[in-house]
Amino acid sequence: MTDEAIQKHLFSAEWYQNSKRICAYVSCASLREVVTSHILSDLLGKQRQYAVYVPRVEDMESQMRMLHITNMDDDLILNHMNILEPTPLDSSGNPRDEVMQANEPLDLLLLPGLAFDRKGGRLGRGGGYYDVFLQNYLLLAKDKGWKSPLLVALAYSPQIRDDPVPVDPTDVNIDALLSCNGILTFNSEAEEQISTT
């Protein structure tokens, strides 16, 4: 029921509907993440022209790429951690498009996490994959003069803490947090983007 409530909030949000280039994680039940299968199906099943990217772990040194997918059934395989991720090549045998080599900016990133605080702090699983990717992408966006994408984490209510989550100086804060209770924003840019769309 909680997953459905989160999805309902997301699907009805104009900032989601208006996003055309989106990165989203592929949820894993054993990690107790907010389920994204219906979200990915929504994005991939619409006739609108979405570009959907999902993560592929490249090594144990926190390297992760966001690769373009068009179909969940054919494009995803289980990795060594039992998490679905895209194959490096598409069904035609061509390398998949990746976010860091794209010619257009991302609009939205949907992020997982273990815990979140009410100031935008996000506690991951300790691998640093998302933080390294986000740092690199935000530098790329700045270099190209692109607007930064909206960073929205999906969370169950018990994951949201009043006290700060432990973060490192290299960790990237989220812009907003979506739970079954709706959305919390953590900066004026996110507030403006979410309230004006």
mmCIF file of C-alpha atoms in Angstrom:
data_model
loop_
_atom_site.group_PDB
_atom_site.id
_atom_site.type_symbol
_atom_site.label_atom_id
_atom_site.label_comp_id
_atom_site.label_asym_id
_atom_site.label_seq_id
_atom_site.Cartn_x
_atom_site.Cartn_y
_atom_site.Cartn_z
ATOM 1 C CA MET A 1 0.000 0.000 0.000
ATOM 2 C CA THR A 2 2.841 2.404 0.807
ATOM 3 C CA ASP A 3 4.488 1.845 -2.575
ATOM 4 C CA GLU A 4 1.170 2.543 -4.292
ATOM 5 C CA ALA A 5 0.728 5.785 -2.323
ATOM 6 C CA ILE A 6 4.218 6.956 -3.298
ATOM 7 C CA GLN A 7 3.566 6.061 -6.939
ATOM 8 C CA LYS A 8 0.234 7.902 -6.865
ATOM 9 C CA HIS A 9 1.936 11.073 -5.600
ATOM 10 C CA LEU A 10 4.645 10.726 -8.246
ATOM 11 C CA PHE A 11 2.356 9.962 -11.186
ATOM 12 C CA SER A 12 0.135 12.964 -10.401
ATOM 13 C CA ALA A 13 3.040 15.411 -10.001
ATOM 14 C CA GLU A 14 3.540 17.826 -12.885
ATOM 15 C CA TRP A 15 7.299 17.967 -12.256
ATOM 16 C CA TYR A 16 7.375 14.202 -12.956
ATOM 17 C CA GLN A 17 5.022 14.369 -15.934
ATOM 18 C CA ASN A 18 7.021 17.221 -17.488
ATOM 19 C CA SER A 19 10.398 15.514 -17.099
ATOM 20 C CA LYS A 20 11.645 14.006 -20.359
ATOM 21 C CA ARG A 21 15.093 12.684 -19.422
ATOM 22 C CA ILE A 22 14.999 10.646 -16.238
ATOM 23 C CA CYS A 23 17.378 8.459 -14.246
ATOM 24 C CA ALA A 24 15.736 5.970 -11.905
ATOM 25 C CA TYR A 25 17.018 3.100 -9.837
ATOM 26 C CA VAL A 26 15.794 -0.460 -10.322
ATOM 27 C CA SER A 27 14.481 -1.466 -6.893
ATOM 28 C CA CYS A 28 15.626 -4.610 -5.121
ATOM 29 C CA ALA A 29 13.255 -6.301 -2.642
ATOM 30 C CA SER A 30 16.095 -7.597 -0.448
ATOM 31 C CA LEU A 31 17.334 -4.012 0.014
ATOM 32 C CA ARG A 32 13.848 -2.876 1.099
ATOM 33 C CA GLU A 33 13.793 -0.007 -1.365
ATOM 34 C CA VAL A 34 10.677 1.776 -2.558
ATOM 35 C CA VAL A 35 9.509 -0.294 -5.509
ATOM 36 C CA THR A 36 10.229 1.303 -8.895
ATOM 37 C CA SER A 37 9.018 -1.399 -11.295
ATOM 38 C CA HIS A 38 5.673 0.353 -11.844
ATOM 39 C CA ILE A 39 7.432 3.702 -12.220
ATOM 40 C CA LEU A 40 9.795 2.298 -14.852
ATOM 41 C CA SER A 41 6.885 0.577 -16.600
ATOM 42 C CA ASP A 42 5.013 3.884 -16.619
ATOM 43 C CA LEU A 43 7.981 5.703 -18.141
ATOM 44 C CA LEU A 44 8.757 3.016 -20.706
ATOM 45 C CA GLY A 45 5.139 2.282 -21.597
ATOM 46 C CA LYS A 46 4.028 5.806 -22.383
ATOM 47 C CA GLN A 47 3.869 7.089 -25.925
ATOM 48 C CA ARG A 48 5.590 10.265 -24.749
ATOM 49 C CA GLN A 49 9.227 10.558 -25.668
ATOM 50 C CA TYR A 50 11.015 9.716 -22.436
ATOM 51 C CA ALA A 51 14.687 8.906 -22.222
ATOM 52 C CA VAL A 52 15.043 6.519 -19.286
ATOM 53 C CA TYR A 53 18.403 5.669 -17.728
ATOM 54 C CA VAL A 54 19.136 3.138 -14.982
ATOM 55 C CA PRO A 55 22.358 2.321 -13.108
ATOM 56 C CA ARG A 56 24.979 -0.242 -14.007
ATOM 57 C CA VAL A 57 27.764 -0.876 -11.485
ATOM 58 C CA GLU A 58 31.106 -0.996 -13.276
ATOM 59 C CA ASP A 59 33.490 -1.956 -10.474
ATOM 60 C CA MET A 60 33.958 -2.013 -6.720
ATOM 61 C CA GLU A 61 35.595 1.449 -6.842
ATOM 62 C CA SER A 62 32.246 3.266 -6.745
ATOM 63 C CA GLN A 63 32.033 3.535 -10.521
ATOM 64 C CA MET A 64 28.510 3.451 -11.889
ATOM 65 C CA ARG A 65 27.076 4.440 -15.261
ATOM 66 C CA MET A 66 23.500 5.400 -16.064
ATOM 67 C CA LEU A 67 22.548 3.581 -19.270
ATOM 68 C CA HIS A 68 19.547 4.096 -21.534
ATOM 69 C CA ILE A 69 16.882 1.377 -21.583
ATOM 70 C CA THR A 70 13.724 0.939 -23.626
ATOM 71 C CA ASN A 71 12.371 -2.336 -22.242
ATOM 72 C CA MET A 72 12.643 -3.806 -18.754
ATOM 73 C CA ASP A 73 12.255 -7.426 -19.843
ATOM 74 C CA ASP A 74 14.978 -7.479 -22.490
ATOM 75 C CA ASP A 75 17.352 -4.795 -21.277
ATOM 76 C CA LEU A 76 17.977 -5.850 -17.644
ATOM 77 C CA ILE A 77 19.994 -8.733 -16.165
ATOM 78 C CA LEU A 78 20.957 -9.708 -12.594
ATOM 79 C CA ASN A 79 24.435 -8.590 -11.524
ATOM 80 C CA HIS A 80 26.744 -10.243 -8.974
ATOM 81 C CA MET A 81 24.840 -8.468 -6.149
ATOM 82 C CA ASN A 82 21.502 -9.872 -7.395
ATOM 83 C CA ILE A 83 20.333 -6.442 -8.560
ATOM 84 C CA LEU A 84 18.849 -5.882 -12.004
ATOM 85 C CA GLU A 85 20.944 -3.634 -14.218
ATOM 86 C CA PRO A 86 21.184 -2.921 -17.949
ATOM 87 C CA THR A 87 23.317 -4.983 -20.257
ATOM 88 C CA PRO A 88 26.217 -2.940 -21.700
ATOM 89 C CA LEU A 89 24.939 -3.526 -25.249
ATOM 90 C CA ASP A 90 21.418 -3.057 -26.557
ATOM 91 C CA SER A 91 19.492 -5.783 -28.405
ATOM 92 C CA SER A 92 21.175 -4.752 -31.680
ATOM 93 C CA GLY A 93 24.641 -5.213 -30.189
ATOM 94 C CA ASN A 94 25.375 -1.487 -29.947
ATOM 95 C CA PRO A 95 26.741 0.194 -26.819
ATOM 96 C CA ARG A 96 23.933 1.783 -24.836
ATOM 97 C CA ASP A 97 23.697 5.559 -24.632
ATOM 98 C CA GLU A 98 24.921 6.800 -21.292
ATOM 99 C CA VAL A 99 24.073 9.941 -19.387
ATOM 100 C CA MET A 100 27.649 11.225 -19.104
ATOM 101 C CA GLN A 101 27.954 11.310 -22.903
ATOM 102 C CA ALA A 102 24.508 12.728 -23.645
ATOM 103 C CA ASN A 103 23.977 15.969 -25.533
ATOM 104 C CA GLU A 104 20.987 17.013 -23.450
ATOM 105 C CA PRO A 105 20.608 17.510 -19.698
ATOM 106 C CA LEU A 106 18.715 15.288 -17.311
ATOM 107 C CA ASP A 107 15.487 16.617 -15.829
ATOM 108 C CA LEU A 108 15.044 14.241 -12.902
ATOM 109 C CA LEU A 109 16.904 11.629 -10.881
ATOM 110 C CA LEU A 110 14.931 9.249 -8.647
ATOM 111 C CA LEU A 111 17.251 7.997 -5.905
ATOM 112 C CA PRO A 112 17.239 5.217 -3.292
ATOM 113 C CA GLY A 113 18.742 5.297 0.193
ATOM 114 C CA LEU A 114 18.760 3.733 3.639
ATOM 115 C CA ALA A 115 17.774 6.850 5.571
ATOM 116 C CA PHE A 116 17.125 10.532 4.973
ATOM 117 C CA ASP A 117 16.993 13.604 7.180
ATOM 118 C CA ARG A 118 14.840 16.711 6.927
ATOM 119 C CA LYS A 119 17.680 18.831 5.523
ATOM 120 C CA GLY A 120 18.319 16.768 2.404
ATOM 121 C CA GLY A 121 20.895 14.380 3.826
ATOM 122 C CA ARG A 122 20.868 10.949 2.232
ATOM 123 C CA LEU A 123 22.462 7.861 3.744
ATOM 124 C CA GLY A 124 23.333 5.313 1.082
ATOM 125 C CA ARG A 125 24.705 1.820 1.498
ATOM 126 C CA GLY A 126 28.322 2.894 1.907
ATOM 127 C CA GLY A 127 29.589 2.179 -1.597
ATOM 128 C CA GLY A 128 29.515 5.802 -2.739
ATOM 129 C CA TYR A 129 28.180 4.864 -6.180
ATOM 130 C CA TYR A 130 25.434 7.468 -6.312
ATOM 131 C CA ASP A 131 27.527 10.210 -4.721
ATOM 132 C CA VAL A 132 30.398 9.704 -7.191
ATOM 133 C CA PHE A 133 27.970 9.623 -10.113
ATOM 134 C CA LEU A 134 26.110 12.722 -8.877
ATOM 135 C CA GLN A 135 29.332 14.674 -8.315
ATOM 136 C CA ASN A 136 30.522 13.855 -11.833
ATOM 137 C CA TYR A 137 27.169 14.593 -13.453
ATOM 138 C CA LEU A 138 26.709 17.904 -11.624
ATOM 139 C CA LEU A 139 30.202 18.979 -12.761
ATOM 140 C CA LEU A 140 29.327 18.008 -16.336
ATOM 141 C CA ALA A 141 26.058 19.952 -16.164
ATOM 142 C CA LYS A 142 27.885 23.005 -14.812
ATOM 143 C CA ASP A 143 30.570 22.785 -17.523
ATOM 144 C CA LYS A 144 27.894 22.580 -20.232
ATOM 145 C CA GLY A 145 25.791 25.369 -18.726
ATOM 146 C CA TRP A 146 22.877 23.022 -18.060
ATOM 147 C CA LYS A 147 20.363 23.410 -15.286
ATOM 148 C CA SER A 148 20.929 20.854 -12.526
ATOM 149 C CA PRO A 149 18.373 18.042 -12.520
ATOM 150 C CA LEU A 150 15.900 17.638 -9.693
ATOM 151 C CA LEU A 151 17.264 15.044 -7.230
ATOM 152 C CA VAL A 152 14.310 13.268 -5.618
ATOM 153 C CA ALA A 153 14.683 10.344 -3.224
ATOM 154 C CA LEU A 154 11.864 7.852 -2.711
ATOM 155 C CA ALA A 155 11.384 6.796 0.915
ATOM 156 C CA TYR A 156 9.190 4.900 3.308
ATOM 157 C CA SER A 157 8.140 6.993 6.324
ATOM 158 C CA PRO A 158 10.358 5.076 8.832
ATOM 159 C CA GLN A 159 13.403 5.986 6.716
ATOM 160 C CA ILE A 160 12.864 9.711 7.357
ATOM 161 C CA ARG A 161 14.701 10.912 10.451
ATOM 162 C CA ASP A 162 14.423 14.116 12.438
ATOM 163 C CA ASP A 163 18.088 13.917 13.452
ATOM 164 C CA PRO A 164 20.821 14.308 10.801
ATOM 165 C CA VAL A 165 22.015 11.237 8.950
ATOM 166 C CA PRO A 166 25.800 10.778 8.878
ATOM 167 C CA VAL A 167 27.220 12.303 5.714
ATOM 168 C CA ASP A 168 30.681 12.970 4.333
ATOM 169 C CA PRO A 169 31.784 16.249 2.721
ATOM 170 C CA THR A 170 31.671 14.485 -0.658
ATOM 171 C CA ASP A 171 28.054 13.337 -0.241
ATOM 172 C CA VAL A 172 25.472 15.060 -2.435
ATOM 173 C CA ASN A 173 22.278 16.250 -0.755
ATOM 174 C CA ILE A 174 18.927 15.548 -2.355
ATOM 175 C CA ASP A 175 16.565 18.328 -3.431
ATOM 176 C CA ALA A 176 13.368 16.612 -2.342
ATOM 177 C CA LEU A 177 12.015 13.513 -0.653
ATOM 178 C CA LEU A 178 8.861 11.717 -1.765
ATOM 179 C CA SER A 179 7.048 9.434 0.681
ATOM 180 C CA CYS A 180 3.472 8.234 1.106
ATOM 181 C CA ASN A 181 2.815 11.558 2.877
ATOM 182 C CA GLY A 182 3.803 13.628 -0.156
ATOM 183 C CA ILE A 183 6.886 15.631 -1.002
ATOM 184 C CA LEU A 184 9.356 17.513 1.185
ATOM 185 C CA THR A 185 11.669 20.013 -0.499
ATOM 186 C CA PHE A 186 15.033 21.072 0.893
ATOM 187 C CA ASN A 187 16.057 24.125 -1.116
ATOM 188 C CA SER A 188 14.458 27.105 -2.827
ATOM 189 C CA GLU A 189 15.242 25.866 -6.352
ATOM 190 C CA ALA A 190 13.434 22.573 -5.726
ATOM 191 C CA GLU A 191 10.547 24.354 -4.034
ATOM 192 C CA GLU A 192 10.167 26.633 -7.038
ATOM 193 C CA GLN A 193 10.457 23.812 -9.570
ATOM 194 C CA ILE A 194 7.975 21.588 -7.751
ATOM 195 C CA SER A 195 5.440 24.319 -7.002
ATOM 196 C CA THR A 196 5.488 25.919 -10.468
ATOM 197 C CA THR A 197 5.085 22.795 -12.556
#
